[in-house]
Short mmCIF file of C-alpha atoms in Angstrom, two decimals:
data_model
loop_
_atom_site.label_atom_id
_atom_site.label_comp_id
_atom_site.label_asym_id
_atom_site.label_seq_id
_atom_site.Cartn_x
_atom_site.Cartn_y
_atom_site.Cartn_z
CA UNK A 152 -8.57 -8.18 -10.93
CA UNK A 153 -7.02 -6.04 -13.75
CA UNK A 154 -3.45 -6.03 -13.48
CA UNK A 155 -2.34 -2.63 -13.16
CA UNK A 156 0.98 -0.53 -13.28
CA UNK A 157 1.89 3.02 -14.02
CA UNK A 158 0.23 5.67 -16.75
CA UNK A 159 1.25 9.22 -17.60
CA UNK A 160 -1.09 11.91 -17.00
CA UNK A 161 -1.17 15.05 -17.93
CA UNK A 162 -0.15 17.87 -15.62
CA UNK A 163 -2.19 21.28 -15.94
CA UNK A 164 -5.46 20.16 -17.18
CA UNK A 165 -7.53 17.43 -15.91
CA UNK A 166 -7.85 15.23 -17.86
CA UNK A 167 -5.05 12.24 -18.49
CA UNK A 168 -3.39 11.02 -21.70
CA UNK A 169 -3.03 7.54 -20.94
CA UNK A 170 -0.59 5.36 -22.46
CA UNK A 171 -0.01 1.20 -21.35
CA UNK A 172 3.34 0.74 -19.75
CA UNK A 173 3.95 -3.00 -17.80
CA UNK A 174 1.87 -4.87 -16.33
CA UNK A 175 2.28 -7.14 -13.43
CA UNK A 176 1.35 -10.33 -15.26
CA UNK A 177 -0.01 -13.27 -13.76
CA UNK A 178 0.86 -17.29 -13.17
CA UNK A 179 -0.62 -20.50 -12.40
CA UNK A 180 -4.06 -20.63 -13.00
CA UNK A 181 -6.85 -20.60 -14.75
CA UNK A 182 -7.41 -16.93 -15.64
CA UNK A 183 -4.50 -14.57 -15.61
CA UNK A 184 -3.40 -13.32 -11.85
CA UNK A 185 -2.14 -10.21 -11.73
CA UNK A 186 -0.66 -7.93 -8.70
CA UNK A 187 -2.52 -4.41 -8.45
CA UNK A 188 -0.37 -1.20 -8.17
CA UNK A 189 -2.97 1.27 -9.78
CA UNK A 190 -0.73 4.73 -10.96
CA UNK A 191 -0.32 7.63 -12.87
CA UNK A 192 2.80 10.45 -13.19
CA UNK A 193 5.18 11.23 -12.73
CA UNK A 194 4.56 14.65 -13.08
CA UNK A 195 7.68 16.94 -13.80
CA UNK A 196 7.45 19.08 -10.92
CA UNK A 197 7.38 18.10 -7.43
CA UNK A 198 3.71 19.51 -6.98
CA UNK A 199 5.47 22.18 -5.14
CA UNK A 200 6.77 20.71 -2.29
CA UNK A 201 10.10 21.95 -0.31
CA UNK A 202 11.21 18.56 0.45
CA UNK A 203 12.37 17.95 4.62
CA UNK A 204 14.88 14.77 5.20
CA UNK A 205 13.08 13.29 8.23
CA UNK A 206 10.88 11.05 9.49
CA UNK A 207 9.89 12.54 13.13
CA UNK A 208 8.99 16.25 14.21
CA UNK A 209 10.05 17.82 17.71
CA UNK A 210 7.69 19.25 20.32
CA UNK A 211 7.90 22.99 18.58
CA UNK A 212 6.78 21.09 15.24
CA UNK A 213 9.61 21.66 13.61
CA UNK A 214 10.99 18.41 11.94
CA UNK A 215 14.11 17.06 12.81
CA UNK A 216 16.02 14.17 10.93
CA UNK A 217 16.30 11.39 13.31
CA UNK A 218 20.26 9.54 13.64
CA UNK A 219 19.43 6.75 11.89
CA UNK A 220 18.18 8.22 9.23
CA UNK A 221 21.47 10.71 8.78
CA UNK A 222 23.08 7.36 8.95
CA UNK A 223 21.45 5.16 5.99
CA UNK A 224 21.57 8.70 3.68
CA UNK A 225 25.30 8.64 4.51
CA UNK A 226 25.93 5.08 3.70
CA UNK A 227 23.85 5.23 0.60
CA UNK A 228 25.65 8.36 -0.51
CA UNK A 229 22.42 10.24 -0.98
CA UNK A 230 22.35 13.88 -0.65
CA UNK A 231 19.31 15.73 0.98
CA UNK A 232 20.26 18.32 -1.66
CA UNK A 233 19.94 16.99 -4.36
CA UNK A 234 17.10 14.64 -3.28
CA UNK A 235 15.25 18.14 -2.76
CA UNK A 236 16.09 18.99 -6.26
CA UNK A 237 14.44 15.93 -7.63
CA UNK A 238 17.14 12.93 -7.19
CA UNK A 239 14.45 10.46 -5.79
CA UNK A 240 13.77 10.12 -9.59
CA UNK A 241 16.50 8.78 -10.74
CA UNK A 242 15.84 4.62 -11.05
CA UNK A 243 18.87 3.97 -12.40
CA UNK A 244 20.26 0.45 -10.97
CA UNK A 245 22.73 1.47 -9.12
CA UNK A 246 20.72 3.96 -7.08
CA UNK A 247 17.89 2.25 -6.43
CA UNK A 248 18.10 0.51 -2.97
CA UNK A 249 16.57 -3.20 -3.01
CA UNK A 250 17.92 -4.75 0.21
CA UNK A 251 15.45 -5.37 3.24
CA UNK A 252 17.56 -2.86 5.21
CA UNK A 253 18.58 -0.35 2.69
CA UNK A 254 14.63 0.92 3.37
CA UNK A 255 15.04 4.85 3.09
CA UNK A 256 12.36 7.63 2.96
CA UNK A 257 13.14 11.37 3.37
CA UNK A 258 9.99 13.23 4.22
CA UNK A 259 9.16 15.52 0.91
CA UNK A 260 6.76 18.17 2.67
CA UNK A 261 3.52 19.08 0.73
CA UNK A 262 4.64 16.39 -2.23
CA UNK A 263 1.40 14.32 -2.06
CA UNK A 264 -0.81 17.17 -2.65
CA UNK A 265 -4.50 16.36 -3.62
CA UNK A 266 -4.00 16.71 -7.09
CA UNK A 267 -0.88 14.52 -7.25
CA UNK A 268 -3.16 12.19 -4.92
CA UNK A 269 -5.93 12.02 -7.24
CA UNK A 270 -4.14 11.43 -10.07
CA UNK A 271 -2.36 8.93 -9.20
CA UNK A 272 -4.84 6.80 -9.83
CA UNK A 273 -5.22 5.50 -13.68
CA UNK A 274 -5.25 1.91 -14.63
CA UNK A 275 -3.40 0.39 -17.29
CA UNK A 276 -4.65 -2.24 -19.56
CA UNK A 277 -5.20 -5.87 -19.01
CA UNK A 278 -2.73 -9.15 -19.39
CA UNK A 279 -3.91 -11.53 -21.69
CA UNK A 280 -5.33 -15.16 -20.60
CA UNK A 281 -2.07 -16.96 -20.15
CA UNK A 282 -2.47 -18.84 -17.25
CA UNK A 283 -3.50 -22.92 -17.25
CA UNK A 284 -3.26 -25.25 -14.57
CA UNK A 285 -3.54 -25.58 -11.09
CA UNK A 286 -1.04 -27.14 -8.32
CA UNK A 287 -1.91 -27.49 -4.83
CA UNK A 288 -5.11 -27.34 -2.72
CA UNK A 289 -7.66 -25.22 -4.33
CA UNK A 290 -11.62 -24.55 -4.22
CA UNK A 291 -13.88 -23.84 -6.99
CA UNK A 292 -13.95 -20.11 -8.16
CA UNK A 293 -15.91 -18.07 -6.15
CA UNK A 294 -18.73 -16.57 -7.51
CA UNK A 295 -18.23 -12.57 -8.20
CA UNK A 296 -19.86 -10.11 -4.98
CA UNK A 297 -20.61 -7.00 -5.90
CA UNK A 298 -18.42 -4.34 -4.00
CA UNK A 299 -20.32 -2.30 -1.91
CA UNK A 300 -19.47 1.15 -1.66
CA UNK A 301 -18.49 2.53 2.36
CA UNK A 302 -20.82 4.85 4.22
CA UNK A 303 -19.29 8.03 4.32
CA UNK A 304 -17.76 9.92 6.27
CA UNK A 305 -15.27 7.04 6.34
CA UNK A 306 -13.45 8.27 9.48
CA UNK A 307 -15.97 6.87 11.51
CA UNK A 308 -17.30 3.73 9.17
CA UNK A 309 -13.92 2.46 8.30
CA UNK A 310 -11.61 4.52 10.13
CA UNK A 311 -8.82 2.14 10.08
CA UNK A 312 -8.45 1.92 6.36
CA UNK A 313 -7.19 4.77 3.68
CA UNK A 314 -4.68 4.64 0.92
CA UNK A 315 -0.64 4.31 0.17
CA UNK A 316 0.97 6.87 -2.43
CA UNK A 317 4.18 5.90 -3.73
CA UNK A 318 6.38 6.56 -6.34
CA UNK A 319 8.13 4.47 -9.24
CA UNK A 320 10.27 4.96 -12.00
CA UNK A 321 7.02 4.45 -14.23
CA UNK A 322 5.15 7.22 -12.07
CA UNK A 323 2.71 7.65 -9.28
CA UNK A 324 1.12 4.69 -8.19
CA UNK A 325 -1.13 3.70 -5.43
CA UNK A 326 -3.01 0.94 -3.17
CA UNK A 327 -4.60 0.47 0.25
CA UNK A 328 -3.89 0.04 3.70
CA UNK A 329 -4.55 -0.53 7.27
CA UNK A 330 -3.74 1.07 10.49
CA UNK A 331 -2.71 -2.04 12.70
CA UNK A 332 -2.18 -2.45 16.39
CA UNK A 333 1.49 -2.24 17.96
CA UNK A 334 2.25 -4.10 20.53
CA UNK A 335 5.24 -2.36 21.94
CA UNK A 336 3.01 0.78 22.10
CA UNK A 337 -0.86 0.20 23.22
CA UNK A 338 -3.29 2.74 22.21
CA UNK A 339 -0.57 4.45 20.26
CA UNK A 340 0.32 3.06 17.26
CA UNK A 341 2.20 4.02 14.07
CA UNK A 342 2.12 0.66 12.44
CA UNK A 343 0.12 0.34 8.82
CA UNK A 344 -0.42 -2.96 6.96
CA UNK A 345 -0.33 -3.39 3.37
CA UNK A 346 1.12 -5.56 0.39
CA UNK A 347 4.30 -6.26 -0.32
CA UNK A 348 4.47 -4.90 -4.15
CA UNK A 349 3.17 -1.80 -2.60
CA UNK A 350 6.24 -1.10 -1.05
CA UNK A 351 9.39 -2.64 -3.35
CA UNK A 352 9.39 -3.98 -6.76
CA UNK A 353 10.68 -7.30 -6.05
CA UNK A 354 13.40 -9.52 -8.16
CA UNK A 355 13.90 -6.96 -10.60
CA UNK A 356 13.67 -3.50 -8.77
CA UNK A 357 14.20 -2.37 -5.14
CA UNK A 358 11.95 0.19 -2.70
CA UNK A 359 9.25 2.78 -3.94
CA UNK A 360 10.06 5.91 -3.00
CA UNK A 361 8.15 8.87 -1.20
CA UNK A 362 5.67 6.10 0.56
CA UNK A 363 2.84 7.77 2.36
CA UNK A 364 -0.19 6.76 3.80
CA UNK A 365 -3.23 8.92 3.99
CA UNK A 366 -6.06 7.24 6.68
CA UNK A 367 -9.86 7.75 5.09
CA UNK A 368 -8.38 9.14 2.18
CA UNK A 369 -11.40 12.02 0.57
CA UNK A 370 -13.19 11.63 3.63
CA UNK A 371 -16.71 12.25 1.86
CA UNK A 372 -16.33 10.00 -0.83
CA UNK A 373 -16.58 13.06 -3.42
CA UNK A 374 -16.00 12.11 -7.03
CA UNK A 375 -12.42 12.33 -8.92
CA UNK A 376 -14.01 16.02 -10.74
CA UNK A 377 -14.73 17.78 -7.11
CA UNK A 378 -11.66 16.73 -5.52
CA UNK A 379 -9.98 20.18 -6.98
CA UNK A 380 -12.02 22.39 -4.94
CA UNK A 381 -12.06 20.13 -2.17
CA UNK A 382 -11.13 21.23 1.40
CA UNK A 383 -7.86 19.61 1.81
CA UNK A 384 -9.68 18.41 5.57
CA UNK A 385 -11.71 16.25 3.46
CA UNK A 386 -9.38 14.83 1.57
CA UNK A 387 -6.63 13.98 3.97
CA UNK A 388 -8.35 14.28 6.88
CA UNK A 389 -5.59 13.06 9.55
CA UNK A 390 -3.51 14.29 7.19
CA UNK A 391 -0.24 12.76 5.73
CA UNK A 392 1.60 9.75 7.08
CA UNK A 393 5.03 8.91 5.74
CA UNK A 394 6.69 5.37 6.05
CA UNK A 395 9.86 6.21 7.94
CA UNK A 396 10.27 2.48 7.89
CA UNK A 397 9.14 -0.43 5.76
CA UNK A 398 9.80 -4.48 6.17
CA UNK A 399 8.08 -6.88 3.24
CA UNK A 400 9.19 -11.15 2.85
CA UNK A 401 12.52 -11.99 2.26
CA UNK A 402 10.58 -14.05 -0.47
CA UNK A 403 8.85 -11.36 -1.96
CA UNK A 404 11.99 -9.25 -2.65
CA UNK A 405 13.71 -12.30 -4.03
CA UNK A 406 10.82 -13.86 -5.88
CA UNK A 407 7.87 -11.35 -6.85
CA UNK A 408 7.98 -9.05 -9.79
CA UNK A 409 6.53 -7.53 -13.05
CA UNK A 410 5.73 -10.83 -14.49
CA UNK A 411 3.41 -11.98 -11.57
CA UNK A 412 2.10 -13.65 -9.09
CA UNK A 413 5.54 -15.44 -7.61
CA UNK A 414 5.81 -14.50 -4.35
CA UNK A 415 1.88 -13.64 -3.92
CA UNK A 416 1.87 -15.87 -0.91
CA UNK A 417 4.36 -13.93 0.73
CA UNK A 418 3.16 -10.69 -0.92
CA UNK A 419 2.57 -8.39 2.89
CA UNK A 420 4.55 -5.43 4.28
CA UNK A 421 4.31 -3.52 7.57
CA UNK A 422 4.79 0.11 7.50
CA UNK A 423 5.97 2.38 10.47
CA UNK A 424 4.85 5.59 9.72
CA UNK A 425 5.38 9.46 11.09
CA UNK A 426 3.24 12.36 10.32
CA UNK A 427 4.21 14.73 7.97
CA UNK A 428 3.13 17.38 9.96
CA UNK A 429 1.71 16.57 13.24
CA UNK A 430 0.55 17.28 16.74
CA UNK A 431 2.47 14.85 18.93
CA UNK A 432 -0.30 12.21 18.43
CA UNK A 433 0.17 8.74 17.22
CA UNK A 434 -2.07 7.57 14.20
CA UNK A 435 -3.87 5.34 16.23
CA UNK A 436 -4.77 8.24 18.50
CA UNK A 437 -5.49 10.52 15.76
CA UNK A 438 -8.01 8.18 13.92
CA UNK A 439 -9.57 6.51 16.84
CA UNK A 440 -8.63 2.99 15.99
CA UNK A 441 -6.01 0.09 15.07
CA UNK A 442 -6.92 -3.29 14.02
CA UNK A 443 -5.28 -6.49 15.62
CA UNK A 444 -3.37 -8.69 13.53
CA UNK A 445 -4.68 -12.62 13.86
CA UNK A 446 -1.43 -14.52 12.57
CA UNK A 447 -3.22 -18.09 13.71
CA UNK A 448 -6.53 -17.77 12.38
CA UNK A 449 -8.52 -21.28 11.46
CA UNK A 450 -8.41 -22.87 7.83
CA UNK A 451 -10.31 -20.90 5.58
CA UNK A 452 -12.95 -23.48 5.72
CA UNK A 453 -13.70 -22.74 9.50
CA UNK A 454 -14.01 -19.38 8.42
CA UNK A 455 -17.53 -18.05 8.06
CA UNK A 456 -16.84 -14.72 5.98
CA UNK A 457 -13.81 -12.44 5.49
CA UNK A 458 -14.46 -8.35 5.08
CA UNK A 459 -11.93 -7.18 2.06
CA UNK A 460 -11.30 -2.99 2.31
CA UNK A 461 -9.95 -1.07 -0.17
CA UNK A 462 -9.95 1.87 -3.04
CA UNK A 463 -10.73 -0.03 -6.73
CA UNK A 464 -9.59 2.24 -9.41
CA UNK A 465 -10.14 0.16 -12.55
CA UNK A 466 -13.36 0.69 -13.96
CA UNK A 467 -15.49 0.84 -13.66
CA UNK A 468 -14.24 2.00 -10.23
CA UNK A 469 -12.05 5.71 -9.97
CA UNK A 470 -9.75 5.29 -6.94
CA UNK A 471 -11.39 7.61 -4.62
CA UNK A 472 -13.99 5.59 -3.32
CA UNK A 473 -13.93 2.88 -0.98
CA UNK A 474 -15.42 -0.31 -1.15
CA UNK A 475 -16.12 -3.36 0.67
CA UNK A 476 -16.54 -7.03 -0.08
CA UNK A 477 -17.70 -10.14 2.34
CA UNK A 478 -17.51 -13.24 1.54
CA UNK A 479 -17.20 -16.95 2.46
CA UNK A 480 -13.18 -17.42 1.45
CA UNK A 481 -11.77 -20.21 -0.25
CA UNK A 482 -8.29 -21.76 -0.62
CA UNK A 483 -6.18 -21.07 -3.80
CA UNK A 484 -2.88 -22.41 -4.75
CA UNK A 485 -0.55 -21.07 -6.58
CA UNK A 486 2.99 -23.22 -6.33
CA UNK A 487 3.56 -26.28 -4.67
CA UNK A 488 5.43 -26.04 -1.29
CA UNK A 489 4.16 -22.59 -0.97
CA UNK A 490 1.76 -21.75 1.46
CA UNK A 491 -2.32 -21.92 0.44
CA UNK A 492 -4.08 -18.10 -0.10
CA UNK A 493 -7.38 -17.37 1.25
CA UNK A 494 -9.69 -16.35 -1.77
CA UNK A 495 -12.95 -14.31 -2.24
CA UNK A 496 -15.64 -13.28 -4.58
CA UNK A 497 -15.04 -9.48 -5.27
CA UNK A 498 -15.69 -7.25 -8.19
CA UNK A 499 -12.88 -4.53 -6.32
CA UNK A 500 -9.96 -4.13 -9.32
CA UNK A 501 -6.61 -2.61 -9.13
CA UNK A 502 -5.70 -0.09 -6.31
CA UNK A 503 -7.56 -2.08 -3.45
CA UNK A 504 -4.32 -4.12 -3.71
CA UNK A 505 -2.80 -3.97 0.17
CA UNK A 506 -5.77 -3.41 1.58
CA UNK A 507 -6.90 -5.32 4.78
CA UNK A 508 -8.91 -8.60 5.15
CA UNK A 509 -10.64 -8.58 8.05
CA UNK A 510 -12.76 -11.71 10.33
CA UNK A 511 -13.43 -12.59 13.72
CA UNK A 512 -10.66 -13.07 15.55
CA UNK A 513 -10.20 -15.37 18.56
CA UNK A 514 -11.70 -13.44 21.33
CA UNK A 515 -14.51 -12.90 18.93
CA UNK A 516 -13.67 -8.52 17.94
CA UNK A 517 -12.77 -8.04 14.18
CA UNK A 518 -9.40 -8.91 13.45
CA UNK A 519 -6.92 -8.04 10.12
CA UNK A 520 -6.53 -11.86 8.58
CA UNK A 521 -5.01 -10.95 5.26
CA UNK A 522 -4.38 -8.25 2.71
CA UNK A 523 -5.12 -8.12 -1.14
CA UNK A 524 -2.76 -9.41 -3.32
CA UNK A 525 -4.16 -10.83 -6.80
CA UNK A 526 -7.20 -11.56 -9.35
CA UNK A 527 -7.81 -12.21 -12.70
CA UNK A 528 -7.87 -10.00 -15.44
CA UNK A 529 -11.79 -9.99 -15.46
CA UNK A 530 -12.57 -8.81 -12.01
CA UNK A 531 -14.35 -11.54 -9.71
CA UNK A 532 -12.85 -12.26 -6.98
CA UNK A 533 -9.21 -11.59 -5.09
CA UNK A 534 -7.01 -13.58 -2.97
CA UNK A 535 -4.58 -12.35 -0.17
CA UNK A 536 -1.66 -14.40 1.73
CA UNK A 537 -2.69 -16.28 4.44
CA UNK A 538 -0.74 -14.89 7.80
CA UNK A 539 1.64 -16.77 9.78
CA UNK A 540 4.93 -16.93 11.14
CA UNK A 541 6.96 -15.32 8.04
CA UNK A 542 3.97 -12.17 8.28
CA UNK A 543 4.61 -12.71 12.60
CA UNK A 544 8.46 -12.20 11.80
CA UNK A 545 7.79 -8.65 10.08
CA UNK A 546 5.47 -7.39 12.40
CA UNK A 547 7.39 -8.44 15.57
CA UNK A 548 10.55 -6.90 13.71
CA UNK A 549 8.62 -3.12 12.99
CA UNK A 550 7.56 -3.46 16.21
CA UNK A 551 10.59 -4.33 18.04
CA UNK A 552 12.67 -1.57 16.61
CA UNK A 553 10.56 1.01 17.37
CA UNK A 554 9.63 -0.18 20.86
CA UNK A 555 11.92 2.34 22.62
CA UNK A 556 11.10 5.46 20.62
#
């Protein structure tokens, strides 16, 4: 998969002056690796937004700025003010929060607005082949699958899947996500899996900011040229989730970042989300569905086929379709002493990054096994952490502190 990080397009008109920024370079292998956060921005605006410090909404719809959250602005010495007034774009190091708890996210009403959400889409250009050798268990290269492109509309052919919006200090960026069961609240989850580099930079940067999740992002599958004139009900069509809480490895945030794939084992992230403007309805409720997580699944060689999901943006993809691949996974290792990845063949590039894995779980019903993490510059196939107790840990944790609310 193309390795992909922010690009600057051009506000006003539509089309983008691209220009290469950083890549998320690649280890270990045979062909460059490379982690896939597919961007563009940051505009200079905020796409008109009035921005709201909160992360719930009362029964009169109004939104309110839950305790905590007053508590970890206070501590951090941020000021809703000035956030409002664009100080979310200041990356300087000092004020960007990296710690697993320092998580913040002020709802910014109206930010992610379907142009900002289409645009933030543009890949950068490829690493170079710097990769040799190969430690650890793993299979022969899968050969590429074509990625199949999802029946529309995809609220009811993929309903648990959509995209993740966040923002960098290189720009907009984006990947993919699934809505995932909670177990502290049956039926009525707010709980959304993705990667780990979706959500924080890793060893050398801290948390994205203004993290939303949109569930069967452009509903209709409409090209990037119609989505202007689009209905905004097509393109969000459960509207706009924001992350009022997000948990990634303790290994990702000490060991992945923008020169690759350390810390691709470990490279998952649960999101807790609220809606940006809602009807007292979970997101489970309000798309219909939430996938099970399956943290004990069999070897990957007792696996019969995994289901990847995602939005490719590369080309010869343009981020506002999704896709699907299925294929027999294999094993790939990256260090020694950390744990094997599942692998698949998969022509999906940058922006499916996060997205969900999905096979038959134990009781036999479709189950999330993995997310996308990596690939090779020359897109063929992707590989995504294998689950267990480390991915357990974060989900139980998201879970857990939520459980009462």
């Amino acid at each position: 998969m193309r390795p992909i990080r922010p690009t600057f397009a051009a506000r006003g008109g539509r089309s983008a002056r691209r220009r290469t920024s950083p890549v998320l370079a690649a280890v270990g292998l045979t062909a460059a690796l490379a982690l896939t956060a597919t961007a563009c921005g940051p505009s200079e605006d905020n796409a008109g937004g009035e921005p709201t410090a909160s992360a719930s909404q009362s029964a009169d719809n109004k939104i309110t700025i839950p305790d905590d959250l007053k508590d970890r602005l206070k501590e951090h010495g941020v000021d809703l003010d000035k956030w409002k007034n664009g100080a979310w774009k200041d990356w300087s190091k000092d004020d960007w929060l990296r710690e697993a708890e320092d998580y913040i996210n002020p709802i910014i009403e109206d930010l992610w607005d379907k142009d900002r959400m289409r645009d933030a889409e543009q890949p950068d250009k490829p690493v170079d082949n710097d990769i040799s050798g190969d430690e650890g268990v793993t299979d022969p290269t899968p050969a590429p699958v074509r990625a199949q492109p999802v029946k529309t509309p995809y609220r009811e052919n993929a309903p648990e899947s959509g995209k993740v919006f966040f923002d960098g200090p290189e720009g907009s960026m984006v990947c993919s996500a699934t809505v995932i069961k909670d177990p502290a609240h049956p039926g009525k989850s707010n709980m959304v899996w993705t990667a780990g580099h979706c959500v924080h930079a890793g060893k050398k940067g801290g948390w994205y900011r203004n993290i939303a999740f949109v569930p069967s992002y452009n509903d209709n599958g409409k090209a990037a040229a119609e989505i202007e004139g689009a209905p905004k009900n097509e393109i969000t069509p459960h509207g706009v989730w924001w992350g009022d809480w997000a948990q990634t490895s303790d290994q990702w945030i000490a060991q992945g970042g923008p020169t690759g794939g350390e810390g691709a084992p470990y490279d998952f992230a649960v999101l807790h989300v609220t809606p940006e403007k809602g009807n007292g309805k979970s997101l489970e409720e309000t798309v219909g569905s939430a996938l099970p997580v399956e943290f004990n699944a069999p070897a990957a060689t007792e696996i019969d086929g995994m289901t990847a999901t995602g939005y490719p943006a590369a080309p010869p993809f343009d981020g506002q379709k999704k896709f699907q691949c299925a294929d027999k996974p294999g094993r790939l290792s990256i260090k020694a002493g950390d744990p094997t990845m599942h692998r698949i063949g998969c022509t999906m590039t940058g922006g499916s990054s996060g997205g969900g894995w999905t096979a038959l779980g134990q009781d036999g019903k479709p189950a999330l096994v993995s997310n996308t993490s990596i690939g090779p510059v020359e897109a063929g196939w992707l590989a995504g952490p294998r689950l267990g107790k480390e991915a357990k840990g974060i989900y139980d944790s998201v879970s857990d502190k939520f459980a009462n609310r």
